Short mmCIF file of N, CA and C in Angstrom, two decimals:
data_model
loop_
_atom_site.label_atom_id
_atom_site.label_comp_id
_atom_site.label_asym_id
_atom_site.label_seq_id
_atom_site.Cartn_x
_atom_site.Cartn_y
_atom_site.Cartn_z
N UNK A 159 3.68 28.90 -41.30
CA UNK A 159 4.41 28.58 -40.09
C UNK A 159 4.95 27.15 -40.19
N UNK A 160 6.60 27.27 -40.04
CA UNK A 160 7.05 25.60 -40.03
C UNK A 160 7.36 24.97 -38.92
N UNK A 161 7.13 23.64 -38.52
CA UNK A 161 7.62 23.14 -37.20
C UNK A 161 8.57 22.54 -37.01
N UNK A 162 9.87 22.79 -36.27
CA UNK A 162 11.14 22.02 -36.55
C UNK A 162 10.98 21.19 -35.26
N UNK A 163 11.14 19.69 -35.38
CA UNK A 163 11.59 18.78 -34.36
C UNK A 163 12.92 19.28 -33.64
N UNK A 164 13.74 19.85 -32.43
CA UNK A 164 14.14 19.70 -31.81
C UNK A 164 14.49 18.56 -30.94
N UNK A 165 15.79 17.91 -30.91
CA UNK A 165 16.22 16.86 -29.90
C UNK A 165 17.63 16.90 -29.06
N UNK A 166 17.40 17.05 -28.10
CA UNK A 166 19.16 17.08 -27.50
C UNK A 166 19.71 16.09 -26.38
N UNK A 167 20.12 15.10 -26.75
CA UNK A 167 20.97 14.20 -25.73
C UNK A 167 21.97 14.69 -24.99
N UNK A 168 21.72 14.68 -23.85
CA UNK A 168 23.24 14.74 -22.79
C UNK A 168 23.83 13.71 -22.32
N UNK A 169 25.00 14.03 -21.94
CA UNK A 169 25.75 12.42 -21.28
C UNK A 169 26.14 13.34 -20.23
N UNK A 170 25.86 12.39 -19.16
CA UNK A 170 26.00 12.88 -18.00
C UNK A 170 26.44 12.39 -16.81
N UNK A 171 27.64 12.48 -15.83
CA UNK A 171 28.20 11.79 -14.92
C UNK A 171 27.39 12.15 -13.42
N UNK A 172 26.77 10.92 -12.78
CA UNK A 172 25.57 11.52 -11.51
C UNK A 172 26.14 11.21 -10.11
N UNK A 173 26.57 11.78 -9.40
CA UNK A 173 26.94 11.43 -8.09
C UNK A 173 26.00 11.30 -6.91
N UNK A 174 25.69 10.47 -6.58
CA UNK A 174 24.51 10.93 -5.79
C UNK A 174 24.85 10.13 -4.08
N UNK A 175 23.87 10.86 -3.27
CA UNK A 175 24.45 10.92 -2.08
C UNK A 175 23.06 10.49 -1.06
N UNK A 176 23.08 9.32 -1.06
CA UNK A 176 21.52 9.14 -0.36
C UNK A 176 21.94 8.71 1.08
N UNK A 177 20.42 8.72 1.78
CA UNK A 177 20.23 8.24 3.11
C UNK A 177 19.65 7.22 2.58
N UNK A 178 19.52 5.73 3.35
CA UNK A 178 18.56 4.66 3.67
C UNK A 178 17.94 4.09 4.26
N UNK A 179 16.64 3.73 4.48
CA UNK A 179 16.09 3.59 6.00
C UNK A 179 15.22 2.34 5.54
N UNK A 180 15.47 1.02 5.99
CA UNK A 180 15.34 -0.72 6.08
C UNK A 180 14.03 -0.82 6.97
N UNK A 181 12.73 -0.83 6.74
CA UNK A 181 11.90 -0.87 7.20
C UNK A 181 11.88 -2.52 7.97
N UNK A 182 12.47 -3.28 6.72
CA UNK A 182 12.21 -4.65 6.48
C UNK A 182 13.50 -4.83 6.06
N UNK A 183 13.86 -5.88 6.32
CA UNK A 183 15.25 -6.58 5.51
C UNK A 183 15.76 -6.35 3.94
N UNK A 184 13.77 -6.71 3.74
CA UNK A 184 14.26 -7.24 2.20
C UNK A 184 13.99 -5.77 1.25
N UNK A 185 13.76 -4.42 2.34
CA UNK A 185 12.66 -3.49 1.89
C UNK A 185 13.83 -2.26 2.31
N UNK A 186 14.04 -0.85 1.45
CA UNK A 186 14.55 0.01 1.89
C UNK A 186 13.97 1.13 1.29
N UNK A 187 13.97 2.53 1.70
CA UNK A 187 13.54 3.51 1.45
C UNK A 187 14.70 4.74 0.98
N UNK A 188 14.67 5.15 -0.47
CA UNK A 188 16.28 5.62 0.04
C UNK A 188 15.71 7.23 -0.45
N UNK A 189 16.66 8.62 0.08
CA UNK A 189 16.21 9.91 -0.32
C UNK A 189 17.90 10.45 -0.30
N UNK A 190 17.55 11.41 -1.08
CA UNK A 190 18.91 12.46 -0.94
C UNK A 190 19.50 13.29 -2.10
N UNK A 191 20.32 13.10 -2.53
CA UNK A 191 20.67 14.78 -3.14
C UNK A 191 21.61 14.01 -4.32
N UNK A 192 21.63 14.38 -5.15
CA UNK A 192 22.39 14.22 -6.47
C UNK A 192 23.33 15.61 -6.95
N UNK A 193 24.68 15.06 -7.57
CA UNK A 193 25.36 16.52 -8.06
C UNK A 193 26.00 15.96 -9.53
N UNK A 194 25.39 16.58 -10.47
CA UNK A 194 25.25 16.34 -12.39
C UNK A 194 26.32 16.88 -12.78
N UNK A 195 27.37 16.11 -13.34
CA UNK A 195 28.46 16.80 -14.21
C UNK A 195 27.86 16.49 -15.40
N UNK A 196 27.18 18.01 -16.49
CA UNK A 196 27.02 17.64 -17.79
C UNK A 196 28.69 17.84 -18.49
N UNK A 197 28.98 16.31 -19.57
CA UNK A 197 29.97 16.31 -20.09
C UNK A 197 29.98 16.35 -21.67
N UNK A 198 28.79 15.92 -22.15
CA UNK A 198 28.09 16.63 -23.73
C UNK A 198 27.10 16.60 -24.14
N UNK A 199 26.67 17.21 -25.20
CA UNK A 199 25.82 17.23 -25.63
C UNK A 199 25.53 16.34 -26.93
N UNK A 200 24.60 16.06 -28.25
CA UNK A 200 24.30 15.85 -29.50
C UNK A 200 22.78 16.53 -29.57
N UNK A 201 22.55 17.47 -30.47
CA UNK A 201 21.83 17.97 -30.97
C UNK A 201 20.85 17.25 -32.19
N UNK A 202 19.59 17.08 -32.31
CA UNK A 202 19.21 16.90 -33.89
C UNK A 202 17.77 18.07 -34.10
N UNK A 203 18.30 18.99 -35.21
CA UNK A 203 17.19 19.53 -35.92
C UNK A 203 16.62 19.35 -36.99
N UNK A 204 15.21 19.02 -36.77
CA UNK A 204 14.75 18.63 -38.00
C UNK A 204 15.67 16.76 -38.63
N UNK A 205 16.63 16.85 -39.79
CA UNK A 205 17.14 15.34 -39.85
C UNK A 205 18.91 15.97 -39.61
N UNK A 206 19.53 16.78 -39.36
CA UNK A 206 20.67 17.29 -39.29
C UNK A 206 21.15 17.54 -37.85
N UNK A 207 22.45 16.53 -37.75
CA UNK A 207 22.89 16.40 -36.45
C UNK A 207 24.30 17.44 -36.03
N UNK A 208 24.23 18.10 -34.77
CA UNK A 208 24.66 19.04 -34.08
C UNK A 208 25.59 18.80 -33.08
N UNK A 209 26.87 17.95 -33.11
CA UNK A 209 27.58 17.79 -32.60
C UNK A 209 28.26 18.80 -31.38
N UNK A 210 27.56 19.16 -30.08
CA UNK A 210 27.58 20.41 -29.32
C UNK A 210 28.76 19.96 -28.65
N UNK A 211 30.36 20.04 -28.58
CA UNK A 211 31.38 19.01 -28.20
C UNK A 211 31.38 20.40 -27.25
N UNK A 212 31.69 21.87 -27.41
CA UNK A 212 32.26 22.98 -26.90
C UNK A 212 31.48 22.55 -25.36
N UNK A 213 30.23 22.35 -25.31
CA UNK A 213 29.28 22.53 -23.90
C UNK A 213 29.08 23.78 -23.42
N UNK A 214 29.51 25.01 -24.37
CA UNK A 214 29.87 26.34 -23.51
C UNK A 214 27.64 27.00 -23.53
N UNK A 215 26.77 26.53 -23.93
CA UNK A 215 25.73 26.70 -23.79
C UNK A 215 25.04 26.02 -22.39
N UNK A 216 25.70 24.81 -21.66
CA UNK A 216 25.38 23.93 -20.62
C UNK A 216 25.75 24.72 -19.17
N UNK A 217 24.81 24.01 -18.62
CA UNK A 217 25.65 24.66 -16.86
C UNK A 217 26.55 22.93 -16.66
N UNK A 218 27.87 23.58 -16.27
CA UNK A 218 28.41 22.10 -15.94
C UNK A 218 27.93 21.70 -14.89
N UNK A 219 27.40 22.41 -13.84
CA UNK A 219 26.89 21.41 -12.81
C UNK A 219 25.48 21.40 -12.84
N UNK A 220 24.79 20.61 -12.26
CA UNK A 220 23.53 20.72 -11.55
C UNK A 220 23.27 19.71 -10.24
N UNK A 221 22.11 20.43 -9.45
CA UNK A 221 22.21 19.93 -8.16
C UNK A 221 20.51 19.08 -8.49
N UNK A 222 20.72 17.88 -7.46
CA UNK A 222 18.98 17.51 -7.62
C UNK A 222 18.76 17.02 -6.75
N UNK A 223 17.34 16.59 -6.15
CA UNK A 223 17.01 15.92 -4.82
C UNK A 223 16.22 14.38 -5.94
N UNK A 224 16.52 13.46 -4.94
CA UNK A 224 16.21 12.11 -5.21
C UNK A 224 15.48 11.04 -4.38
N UNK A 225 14.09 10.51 -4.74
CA UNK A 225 13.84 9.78 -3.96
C UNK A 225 13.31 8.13 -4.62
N UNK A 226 13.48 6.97 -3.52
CA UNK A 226 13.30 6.10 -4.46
C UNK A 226 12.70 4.75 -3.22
N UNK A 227 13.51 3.75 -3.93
CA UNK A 227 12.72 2.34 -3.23
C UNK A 227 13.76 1.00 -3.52
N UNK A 228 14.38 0.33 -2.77
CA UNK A 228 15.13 -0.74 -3.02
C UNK A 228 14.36 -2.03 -2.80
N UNK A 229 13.82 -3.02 -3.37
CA UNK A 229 13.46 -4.38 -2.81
C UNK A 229 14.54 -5.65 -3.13
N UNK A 230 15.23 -6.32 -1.92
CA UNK A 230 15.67 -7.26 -2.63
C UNK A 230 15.58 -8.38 -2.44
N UNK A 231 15.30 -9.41 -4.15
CA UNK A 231 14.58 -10.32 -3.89
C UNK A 231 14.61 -11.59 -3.49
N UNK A 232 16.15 -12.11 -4.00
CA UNK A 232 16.62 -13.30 -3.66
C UNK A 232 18.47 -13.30 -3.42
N UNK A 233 19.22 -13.68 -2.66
CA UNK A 233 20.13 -13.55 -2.08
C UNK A 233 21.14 -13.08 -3.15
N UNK A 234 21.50 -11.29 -2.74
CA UNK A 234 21.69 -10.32 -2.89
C UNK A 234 21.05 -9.61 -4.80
N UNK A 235 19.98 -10.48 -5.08
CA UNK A 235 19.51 -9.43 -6.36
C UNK A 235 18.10 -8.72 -5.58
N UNK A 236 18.43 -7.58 -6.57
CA UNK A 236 17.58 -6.33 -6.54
C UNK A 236 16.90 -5.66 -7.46
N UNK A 237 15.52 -5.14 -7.09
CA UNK A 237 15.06 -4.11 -7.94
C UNK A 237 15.04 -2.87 -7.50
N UNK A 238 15.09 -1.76 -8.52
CA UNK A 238 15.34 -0.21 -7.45
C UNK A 238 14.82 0.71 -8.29
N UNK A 239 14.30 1.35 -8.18
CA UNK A 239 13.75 2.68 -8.20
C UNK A 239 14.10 4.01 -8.03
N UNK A 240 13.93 4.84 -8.59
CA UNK A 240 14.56 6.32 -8.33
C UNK A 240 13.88 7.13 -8.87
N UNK A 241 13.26 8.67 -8.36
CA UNK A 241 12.49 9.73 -8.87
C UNK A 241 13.65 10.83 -8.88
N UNK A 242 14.00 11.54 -10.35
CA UNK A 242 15.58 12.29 -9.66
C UNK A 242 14.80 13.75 -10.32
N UNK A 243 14.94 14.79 -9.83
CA UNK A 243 14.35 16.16 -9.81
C UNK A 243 15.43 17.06 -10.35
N UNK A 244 15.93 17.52 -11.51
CA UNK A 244 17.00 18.90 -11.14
C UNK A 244 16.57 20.27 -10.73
N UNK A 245 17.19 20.85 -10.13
CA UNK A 245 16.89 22.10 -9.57
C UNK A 245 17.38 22.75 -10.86
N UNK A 246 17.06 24.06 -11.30
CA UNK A 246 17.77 25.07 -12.11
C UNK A 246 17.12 24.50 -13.66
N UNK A 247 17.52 25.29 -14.44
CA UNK A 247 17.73 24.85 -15.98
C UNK A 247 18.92 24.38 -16.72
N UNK A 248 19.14 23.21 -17.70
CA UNK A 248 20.43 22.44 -17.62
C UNK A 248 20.93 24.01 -19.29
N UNK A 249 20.31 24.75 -19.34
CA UNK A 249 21.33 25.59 -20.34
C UNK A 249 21.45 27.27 -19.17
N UNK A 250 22.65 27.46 -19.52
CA UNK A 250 23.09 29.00 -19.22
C UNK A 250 22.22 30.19 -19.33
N UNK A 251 21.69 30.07 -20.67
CA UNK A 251 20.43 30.77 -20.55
C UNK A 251 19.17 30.41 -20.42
N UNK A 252 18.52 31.05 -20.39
CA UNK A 252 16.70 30.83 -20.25
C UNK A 252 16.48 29.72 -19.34
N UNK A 253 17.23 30.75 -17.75
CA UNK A 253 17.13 29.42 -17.04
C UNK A 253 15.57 29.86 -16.26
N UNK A 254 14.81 30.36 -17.37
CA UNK A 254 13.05 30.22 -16.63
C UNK A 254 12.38 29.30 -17.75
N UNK A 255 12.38 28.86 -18.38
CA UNK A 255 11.87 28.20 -20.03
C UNK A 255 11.64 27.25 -19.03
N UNK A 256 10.42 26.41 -18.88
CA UNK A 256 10.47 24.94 -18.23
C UNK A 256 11.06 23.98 -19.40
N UNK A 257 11.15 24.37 -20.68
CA UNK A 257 11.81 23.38 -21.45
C UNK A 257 12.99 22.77 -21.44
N UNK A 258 13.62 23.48 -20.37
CA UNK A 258 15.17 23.17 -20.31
C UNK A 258 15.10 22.75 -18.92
N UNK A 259 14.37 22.04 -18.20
CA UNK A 259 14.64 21.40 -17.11
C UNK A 259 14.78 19.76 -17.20
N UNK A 260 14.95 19.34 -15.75
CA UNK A 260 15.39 18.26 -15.86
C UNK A 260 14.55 17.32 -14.85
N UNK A 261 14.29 15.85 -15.19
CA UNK A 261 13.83 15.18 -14.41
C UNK A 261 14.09 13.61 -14.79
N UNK A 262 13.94 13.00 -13.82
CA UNK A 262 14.13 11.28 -14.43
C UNK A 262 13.80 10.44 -13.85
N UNK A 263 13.37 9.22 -14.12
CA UNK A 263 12.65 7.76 -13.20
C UNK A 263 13.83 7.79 -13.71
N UNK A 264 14.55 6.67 -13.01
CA UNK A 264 15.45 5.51 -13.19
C UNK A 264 15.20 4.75 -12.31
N UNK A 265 14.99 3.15 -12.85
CA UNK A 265 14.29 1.73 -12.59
C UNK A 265 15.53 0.81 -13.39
N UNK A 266 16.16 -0.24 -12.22
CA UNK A 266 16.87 -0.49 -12.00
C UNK A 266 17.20 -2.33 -11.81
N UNK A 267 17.99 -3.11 -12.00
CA UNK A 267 18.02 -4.40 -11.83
C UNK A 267 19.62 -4.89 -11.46
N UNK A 268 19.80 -5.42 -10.35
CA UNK A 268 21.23 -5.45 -9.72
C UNK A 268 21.48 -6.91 -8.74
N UNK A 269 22.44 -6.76 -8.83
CA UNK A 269 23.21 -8.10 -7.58
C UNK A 269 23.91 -6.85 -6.50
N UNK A 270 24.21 -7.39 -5.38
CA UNK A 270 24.85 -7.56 -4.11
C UNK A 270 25.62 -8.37 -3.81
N UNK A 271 26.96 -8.05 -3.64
CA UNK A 271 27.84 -9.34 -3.43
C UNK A 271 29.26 -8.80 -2.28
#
């Protein structure tokens, strides 16, 4: 029995659509819904790379719920947080495989101006 490494990068355009709720000035709470345009793929099996340009294996969309945390610290910089969930499986088929789902922290460092 042989084991092949599997790897697949997506690039992906995220729109996302939150609520915010300012407990504190410097403090926010943010939740809401994300909508995923997958725009490609790169494949690697084993050491041989898989240029997936067609996407016709991808769902172009996906929908996700998002929740996170804004603190900011000194006049207008920020740190931020995000827990992002996809609903569905990001390929056309075997959309029951948990291998093909999606999830992501994104942790964050910004100005306000």
């Amino acid at each position: 029995d042989v084991a092949t490494e599997r790897k697949t990068n997506l690039s992906q355009i995220s729109v996302p659509v939150m609520v915010r709720y300012f407990p504190i000035p410097a403090l926010c709470f943010n939740g809401g819904a994300s909508v995923n345009f997958n725009v490609a793929s790169k494949t690697k099996v084993g050491g041989l790379t898989l240029d997936n340009g067609e996407l016709d294996e991808l769902q172009t969309l996906q929908i996700g719920a998002l929740v996170g945390a804004t603190h900011y610290i000194y006049k207008g910089f920020f740190v931020d947080g995000r827990y992002n969930y996809y609903f569905g499986s990001v390929m056309k088929r075997d959309n029951n495989d948990p291998a093909y789902r999606l999830s992501a922290i994104q942790v964050g460092l910004g100005s306000k101006f």
